[in-house]
mmCIF file of C-alpha atoms in Angstrom:
data_model
loop_
_atom_site.group_PDB
_atom_site.id
_atom_site.type_symbol
_atom_site.label_atom_id
_atom_site.label_comp_id
_atom_site.label_asym_id
_atom_site.label_seq_id
_atom_site.Cartn_x
_atom_site.Cartn_y
_atom_site.Cartn_z
ATOM 1 C CA MET A 17 -8.957 -5.752 -17.124
ATOM 2 C CA ALA A 18 -6.267 -4.692 -14.665
ATOM 3 C CA LEU A 19 -7.335 -2.358 -11.868
ATOM 4 C CA THR A 20 -6.675 1.358 -12.304
ATOM 5 C CA ARG A 21 -4.749 3.210 -9.608
ATOM 6 C CA GLU A 22 -8.060 4.657 -8.395
ATOM 7 C CA GLN A 23 -9.688 1.213 -8.123
ATOM 8 C CA MET A 24 -6.698 -0.080 -6.176
ATOM 9 C CA ALA A 25 -7.105 2.833 -3.742
ATOM 10 C CA GLN A 26 -10.833 2.056 -3.444
ATOM 11 C CA ARG A 27 -10.097 -1.552 -2.648
ATOM 12 C CA VAL A 28 -7.572 -0.609 0.063
ATOM 13 C CA ALA A 29 -10.110 1.849 1.499
ATOM 14 C CA GLN A 30 -12.358 -1.164 2.266
ATOM 15 C CA GLU A 31 -9.759 -2.233 4.838
ATOM 16 C CA LEU A 32 -10.104 1.013 6.853
ATOM 17 C CA GLN A 33 -11.921 0.913 10.205
ATOM 18 C CA ASP A 34 -13.434 3.634 12.356
ATOM 19 C CA GLY A 35 -10.824 5.158 14.627
ATOM 20 C CA PHE A 36 -7.821 3.898 12.654
ATOM 21 C CA TYR A 37 -4.553 5.802 12.412
ATOM 22 C CA VAL A 38 -3.193 5.097 8.958
ATOM 23 C CA ASN A 39 0.068 5.853 7.185
ATOM 24 C CA LEU A 40 -0.087 6.212 3.434
ATOM 25 C CA GLY A 41 3.094 5.757 1.387
ATOM 26 C CA ILE A 42 4.074 7.514 -1.839
ATOM 27 C CA GLY A 43 2.256 6.718 -5.073
ATOM 28 C CA ILE A 44 -0.977 4.677 -5.205
ATOM 29 C CA PRO A 45 -1.365 4.600 -1.382
ATOM 30 C CA THR A 46 -1.808 8.373 -1.226
ATOM 31 C CA LEU A 47 -4.965 8.028 -3.370
ATOM 32 C CA VAL A 48 -6.668 6.155 -0.520
ATOM 33 C CA ALA A 49 -7.259 9.543 1.194
ATOM 34 C CA ASN A 50 -9.869 10.254 -1.480
ATOM 35 C CA TYR A 51 -11.878 7.080 -0.671
ATOM 36 C CA VAL A 52 -12.328 7.068 3.098
ATOM 37 C CA PRO A 53 -15.934 5.901 3.534
ATOM 38 C CA GLN A 54 -18.468 8.623 4.349
ATOM 39 C CA GLY A 55 -18.995 9.053 8.087
ATOM 40 C CA MET A 56 -15.879 7.033 9.049
ATOM 41 C CA GLU A 57 -13.358 8.655 11.410
ATOM 42 C CA VAL A 58 -9.877 7.862 10.117
ATOM 43 C CA MET A 59 -6.756 9.863 10.878
ATOM 44 C CA LEU A 60 -4.196 9.688 8.081
ATOM 45 C CA GLN A 61 -0.582 10.138 9.022
ATOM 46 C CA SER A 62 2.246 11.449 6.804
ATOM 47 C CA GLU A 63 5.689 10.686 8.150
ATOM 48 C CA ASN A 64 6.994 14.177 7.463
ATOM 49 C CA GLY A 65 4.910 15.374 10.394
ATOM 50 C CA LEU A 66 1.158 15.549 9.718
ATOM 51 C CA LEU A 67 -1.578 13.625 11.481
ATOM 52 C CA GLY A 68 -4.989 14.245 10.050
ATOM 53 C CA MET A 69 -4.288 14.480 6.363
ATOM 54 C CA GLY A 70 -7.325 15.249 4.212
ATOM 55 C CA SER A 71 -7.992 14.674 0.489
ATOM 56 C CA PHE A 72 -5.964 16.338 -2.212
ATOM 57 C CA PRO A 73 -6.739 20.075 -2.506
ATOM 58 C CA THR A 74 -8.831 21.836 -5.061
ATOM 59 C CA GLU A 75 -7.314 24.894 -6.766
ATOM 60 C CA ALA A 76 -8.905 27.090 -4.121
ATOM 61 C CA GLU A 77 -7.549 24.987 -1.211
ATOM 62 C CA LEU A 78 -3.994 24.745 -2.601
ATOM 63 C CA ASP A 79 -1.274 25.584 -0.065
ATOM 64 C CA ALA A 80 2.289 24.949 -1.228
ATOM 65 C CA ASP A 81 3.500 24.630 2.394
ATOM 66 C CA MET A 82 1.164 21.753 3.183
ATOM 67 C CA ILE A 83 2.725 18.626 1.698
ATOM 68 C CA ASN A 84 2.854 14.875 2.287
ATOM 69 C CA ALA A 85 5.920 12.661 2.383
ATOM 70 C CA GLY A 86 5.934 12.484 -1.422
ATOM 71 C CA LYS A 87 6.028 16.314 -1.739
ATOM 72 C CA GLN A 88 2.468 16.419 -2.974
ATOM 73 C CA THR A 89 0.205 19.193 -1.725
ATOM 74 C CA VAL A 90 -2.500 17.967 0.646
ATOM 75 C CA THR A 91 -5.126 19.314 3.007
ATOM 76 C CA ALA A 92 -5.491 18.951 6.773
ATOM 77 C CA ARG A 93 -8.807 17.906 8.222
ATOM 78 C CA THR A 94 -10.428 19.230 11.391
ATOM 79 C CA GLY A 95 -8.448 18.054 14.420
ATOM 80 C CA ALA A 96 -5.159 17.640 12.551
ATOM 81 C CA SER A 97 -1.767 18.025 14.263
ATOM 82 C CA ILE A 98 1.524 19.167 12.762
ATOM 83 C CA PHE A 99 4.855 18.199 14.431
ATOM 84 C CA ASP A 100 8.451 17.391 13.655
ATOM 85 C CA SER A 101 9.703 14.155 12.020
ATOM 86 C CA ALA A 102 11.165 12.867 15.261
ATOM 87 C CA GLU A 103 7.760 12.761 16.865
ATOM 88 C CA SER A 104 6.298 11.296 13.679
ATOM 89 C CA PHE A 105 8.780 8.416 13.684
ATOM 90 C CA ALA A 106 8.239 7.840 17.418
ATOM 91 C CA MET A 107 4.580 7.185 16.529
ATOM 92 C CA ILE A 108 5.593 4.718 13.838
ATOM 93 C CA ARG A 109 8.355 2.938 15.785
ATOM 94 C CA GLY A 110 6.141 2.803 18.835
ATOM 95 C CA GLY A 111 3.460 0.806 17.019
ATOM 96 C CA HIS A 112 0.806 3.490 17.205
ATOM 97 C CA VAL A 113 -0.149 3.268 13.497
ATOM 98 C CA ASP A 114 -3.095 0.871 12.952
ATOM 99 C CA LEU A 115 -2.543 0.356 9.183
ATOM 100 C CA THR A 116 0.316 1.054 6.829
ATOM 101 C CA VAL A 117 -0.174 1.155 3.048
ATOM 102 C CA LEU A 118 2.924 1.323 0.930
ATOM 103 C CA GLY A 119 4.238 0.407 -2.518
ATOM 104 C CA ALA A 120 6.925 -2.141 -3.467
ATOM 105 C CA PHE A 121 9.138 -3.295 -6.310
ATOM 106 C CA GLU A 122 9.025 -6.964 -5.124
ATOM 107 C CA VAL A 123 7.370 -9.077 -2.463
ATOM 108 C CA ASP A 124 8.116 -12.788 -1.900
ATOM 109 C CA VAL A 125 6.442 -15.812 -0.376
ATOM 110 C CA HIS A 126 8.298 -15.325 2.941
ATOM 111 C CA GLY A 127 6.721 -11.912 3.444
ATOM 112 C CA ASN A 128 9.908 -10.043 2.491
ATOM 113 C CA ILE A 129 9.587 -6.678 0.761
ATOM 114 C CA ALA A 130 11.962 -4.754 -1.523
ATOM 115 C CA SER A 131 10.701 -1.193 -2.018
ATOM 116 C CA TRP A 132 13.518 1.295 -2.053
ATOM 117 C CA MET A 133 16.349 0.619 -4.495
ATOM 118 C CA ILE A 134 16.904 -0.602 -8.031
ATOM 119 C CA PRO A 135 20.581 -1.047 -8.810
ATOM 120 C CA ASP A 136 22.060 1.444 -11.315
ATOM 121 C CA LYS A 137 18.955 3.667 -11.058
ATOM 122 C CA LEU A 138 18.798 7.084 -9.406
ATOM 123 C CA VAL A 139 16.770 6.683 -6.235
ATOM 124 C CA LYS A 140 15.743 9.134 -3.527
ATOM 125 C CA GLY A 141 16.404 6.723 -0.691
ATOM 126 C CA MET A 142 14.239 4.485 1.465
ATOM 127 C CA GLY A 143 12.349 7.293 3.194
ATOM 128 C CA GLY A 144 10.436 5.927 6.199
ATOM 129 C CA ALA A 145 9.740 2.524 4.688
ATOM 130 C CA MET A 146 12.075 0.504 6.901
ATOM 131 C CA ASP A 147 10.580 2.050 10.013
ATOM 132 C CA LEU A 148 7.039 1.560 8.771
ATOM 133 C CA VAL A 149 7.380 -2.171 7.990
ATOM 134 C CA ALA A 150 9.250 -2.761 11.251
ATOM 135 C CA GLY A 151 6.842 -0.811 13.427
ATOM 136 C CA ALA A 152 3.483 -1.943 11.990
ATOM 137 C CA ASP A 153 1.768 -5.296 12.245
ATOM 138 C CA ASN A 154 -1.022 -4.417 9.791
ATOM 139 C CA ILE A 155 0.484 -3.662 6.372
ATOM 140 C CA ILE A 156 -0.973 -3.658 2.851
ATOM 141 C CA VAL A 157 1.388 -3.515 -0.128
ATOM 142 C CA THR A 158 0.027 -2.042 -3.325
ATOM 143 C CA MET A 159 1.924 -2.720 -6.559
ATOM 144 C CA THR A 160 1.613 -3.874 -10.151
ATOM 145 C CA HIS A 161 1.584 -7.671 -10.459
ATOM 146 C CA ALA A 162 4.319 -7.644 -13.099
ATOM 147 C CA SER A 163 6.959 -5.255 -14.473
ATOM 148 C CA LYS A 164 6.557 -3.394 -17.759
ATOM 149 C CA SER A 165 8.511 -6.208 -19.380
ATOM 150 C CA GLY A 166 6.029 -8.771 -18.046
ATOM 151 C CA GLU A 167 8.249 -10.203 -15.275
ATOM 152 C CA SER A 168 6.489 -11.155 -11.998
ATOM 153 C CA LYS A 169 6.982 -9.020 -8.951
ATOM 154 C CA LEU A 170 5.580 -11.758 -6.700
ATOM 155 C CA LEU A 171 8.588 -13.958 -6.195
ATOM 156 C CA PRO A 172 9.944 -17.073 -4.470
ATOM 157 C CA GLN A 173 12.688 -14.772 -3.093
ATOM 158 C CA CYS A 174 13.199 -11.017 -3.433
ATOM 159 C CA GLN A 175 16.141 -10.145 -5.729
ATOM 160 C CA LEU A 176 16.455 -6.476 -4.773
ATOM 161 C CA PRO A 177 17.784 -5.169 -1.439
ATOM 162 C CA LEU A 178 15.256 -5.778 1.303
ATOM 163 C CA THR A 179 13.276 -3.076 3.049
ATOM 164 C CA GLY A 180 12.002 -5.542 5.615
ATOM 165 C CA ALA A 181 12.003 -9.317 6.246
ATOM 166 C CA GLY A 182 8.998 -11.480 7.043
ATOM 167 C CA CYS A 183 6.732 -8.434 7.636
ATOM 168 C CA ILE A 184 4.194 -8.586 4.738
ATOM 169 C CA LYS A 185 1.003 -10.554 4.974
ATOM 170 C CA ARG A 186 -1.256 -8.781 2.444
ATOM 171 C CA VAL A 187 -0.671 -7.671 -1.121
ATOM 172 C CA LEU A 188 -3.002 -5.857 -3.539
ATOM 173 C CA THR A 189 -1.875 -5.786 -7.139
ATOM 174 C CA ASP A 190 -3.579 -4.496 -10.255
ATOM 175 C CA LEU A 191 -4.746 -8.080 -10.867
ATOM 176 C CA ALA A 192 -5.476 -9.597 -7.479
ATOM 177 C CA TYR A 193 -5.667 -9.426 -3.680
ATOM 178 C CA LEU A 194 -3.475 -12.002 -2.014
ATOM 179 C CA GLU A 195 -2.416 -13.020 1.460
ATOM 180 C CA ILE A 196 0.895 -14.593 2.436
ATOM 181 C CA GLU A 197 0.927 -17.566 4.698
ATOM 182 C CA ASP A 198 3.265 -20.564 5.262
ATOM 183 C CA GLY A 199 5.573 -19.746 2.401
ATOM 184 C CA ALA A 200 2.934 -19.134 -0.282
ATOM 185 C CA PHE A 201 0.704 -16.503 -1.805
ATOM 186 C CA ILE A 202 -3.013 -17.303 -1.332
ATOM 187 C CA LEU A 203 -5.287 -15.831 -4.010
ATOM 188 C CA LYS A 204 -8.240 -14.255 -2.268
ATOM 189 C CA GLU A 205 -9.813 -11.996 -4.904
ATOM 190 C CA ARG A 206 -9.238 -11.161 -8.541
ATOM 191 C CA ALA A 207 -9.774 -7.974 -10.489
ATOM 192 C CA PRO A 208 -13.015 -7.894 -12.428
ATOM 193 C CA GLY A 209 -12.509 -9.583 -15.815
ATOM 194 C CA VAL A 210 -9.108 -11.046 -14.872
ATOM 195 C CA SER A 211 -8.950 -14.831 -15.011
ATOM 196 C CA VAL A 212 -7.253 -17.074 -12.454
ATOM 197 C CA ALA A 213 -5.060 -18.384 -15.288
ATOM 198 C CA GLU A 214 -3.674 -14.852 -15.943
ATOM 199 C CA ILE A 215 -2.796 -14.428 -12.323
ATOM 200 C CA VAL A 216 -1.133 -17.838 -12.112
ATOM 201 C CA ALA A 217 0.934 -17.113 -15.215
ATOM 202 C CA LEU A 218 2.275 -13.829 -13.729
ATOM 203 C CA THR A 219 2.992 -15.160 -10.180
ATOM 204 C CA ALA A 220 6.491 -16.575 -9.902
ATOM 205 C CA GLY A 221 6.225 -17.491 -6.230
ATOM 206 C CA LYS A 222 4.244 -20.427 -4.918
ATOM 207 C CA LEU A 223 0.550 -19.682 -5.322
ATOM 208 C CA ILE A 224 -2.346 -21.407 -3.660
ATOM 209 C CA VAL A 225 -5.659 -21.008 -5.547
ATOM 210 C CA PRO A 226 -8.857 -21.842 -3.675
ATOM 211 C CA ASP A 227 -11.787 -23.535 -5.499
ATOM 212 C CA GLN A 228 -13.673 -20.234 -5.621
ATOM 213 C CA VAL A 229 -11.924 -16.890 -6.185
ATOM 214 C CA PRO A 230 -14.430 -14.066 -6.181
ATOM 215 C CA GLU A 231 -14.080 -10.848 -8.218
ATOM 216 C CA MET A 232 -13.444 -7.675 -6.290
ATOM 217 C CA THR A 233 -16.286 -5.252 -5.655
ATOM 218 C CA PHE A 234 -16.056 -1.515 -5.101
ATOM 219 C CA GLY A 235 -18.185 0.859 -3.138
ATOM 220 C CA ASP A 236 -19.964 3.782 -4.804
#
């Protein structure tokens, strides 16, 4: 079975470390805020000007003025700071973010990412994605492995306009966790119940499959 959005967020949360400053992109990445391990100190950054983002609010906590970069209402944790977008992007461009998690339309074997435009479709623009992929060394892309029509999104070469070139090393899809190295995807983990053969069939770019590919596990 393919991973749910929540399971993908849980798997990404396993990459968090105590003391990390983390930027979460729009979509699946925002769910990671709900799965920060108990007792771990992580400061979540939203590029619209919030450092110290908390989990999504309950009805009682709802504040329409407190939003993330995707215009979703959020909470602020103890110790949070609020500032303008210029200061926010200075953090990003200055390399002060320890981990960036963002979505994508396509990723290829060269570590290129296309995440902001589909021709002939109405789009909101690239947001902070170009700055994030240029300013961060530690990036995880979350995406579905294939399109709704069954076409692979893990490609020999991105077909859509690039957000960044040669910047992606780790990809989590709804089927697998992969790393990019020397012009190939390397299959590291597979979703529970998903076979290696299924992943191979839906990966258009060069894929290296180790002898043993463990199933993902999730914390409580």
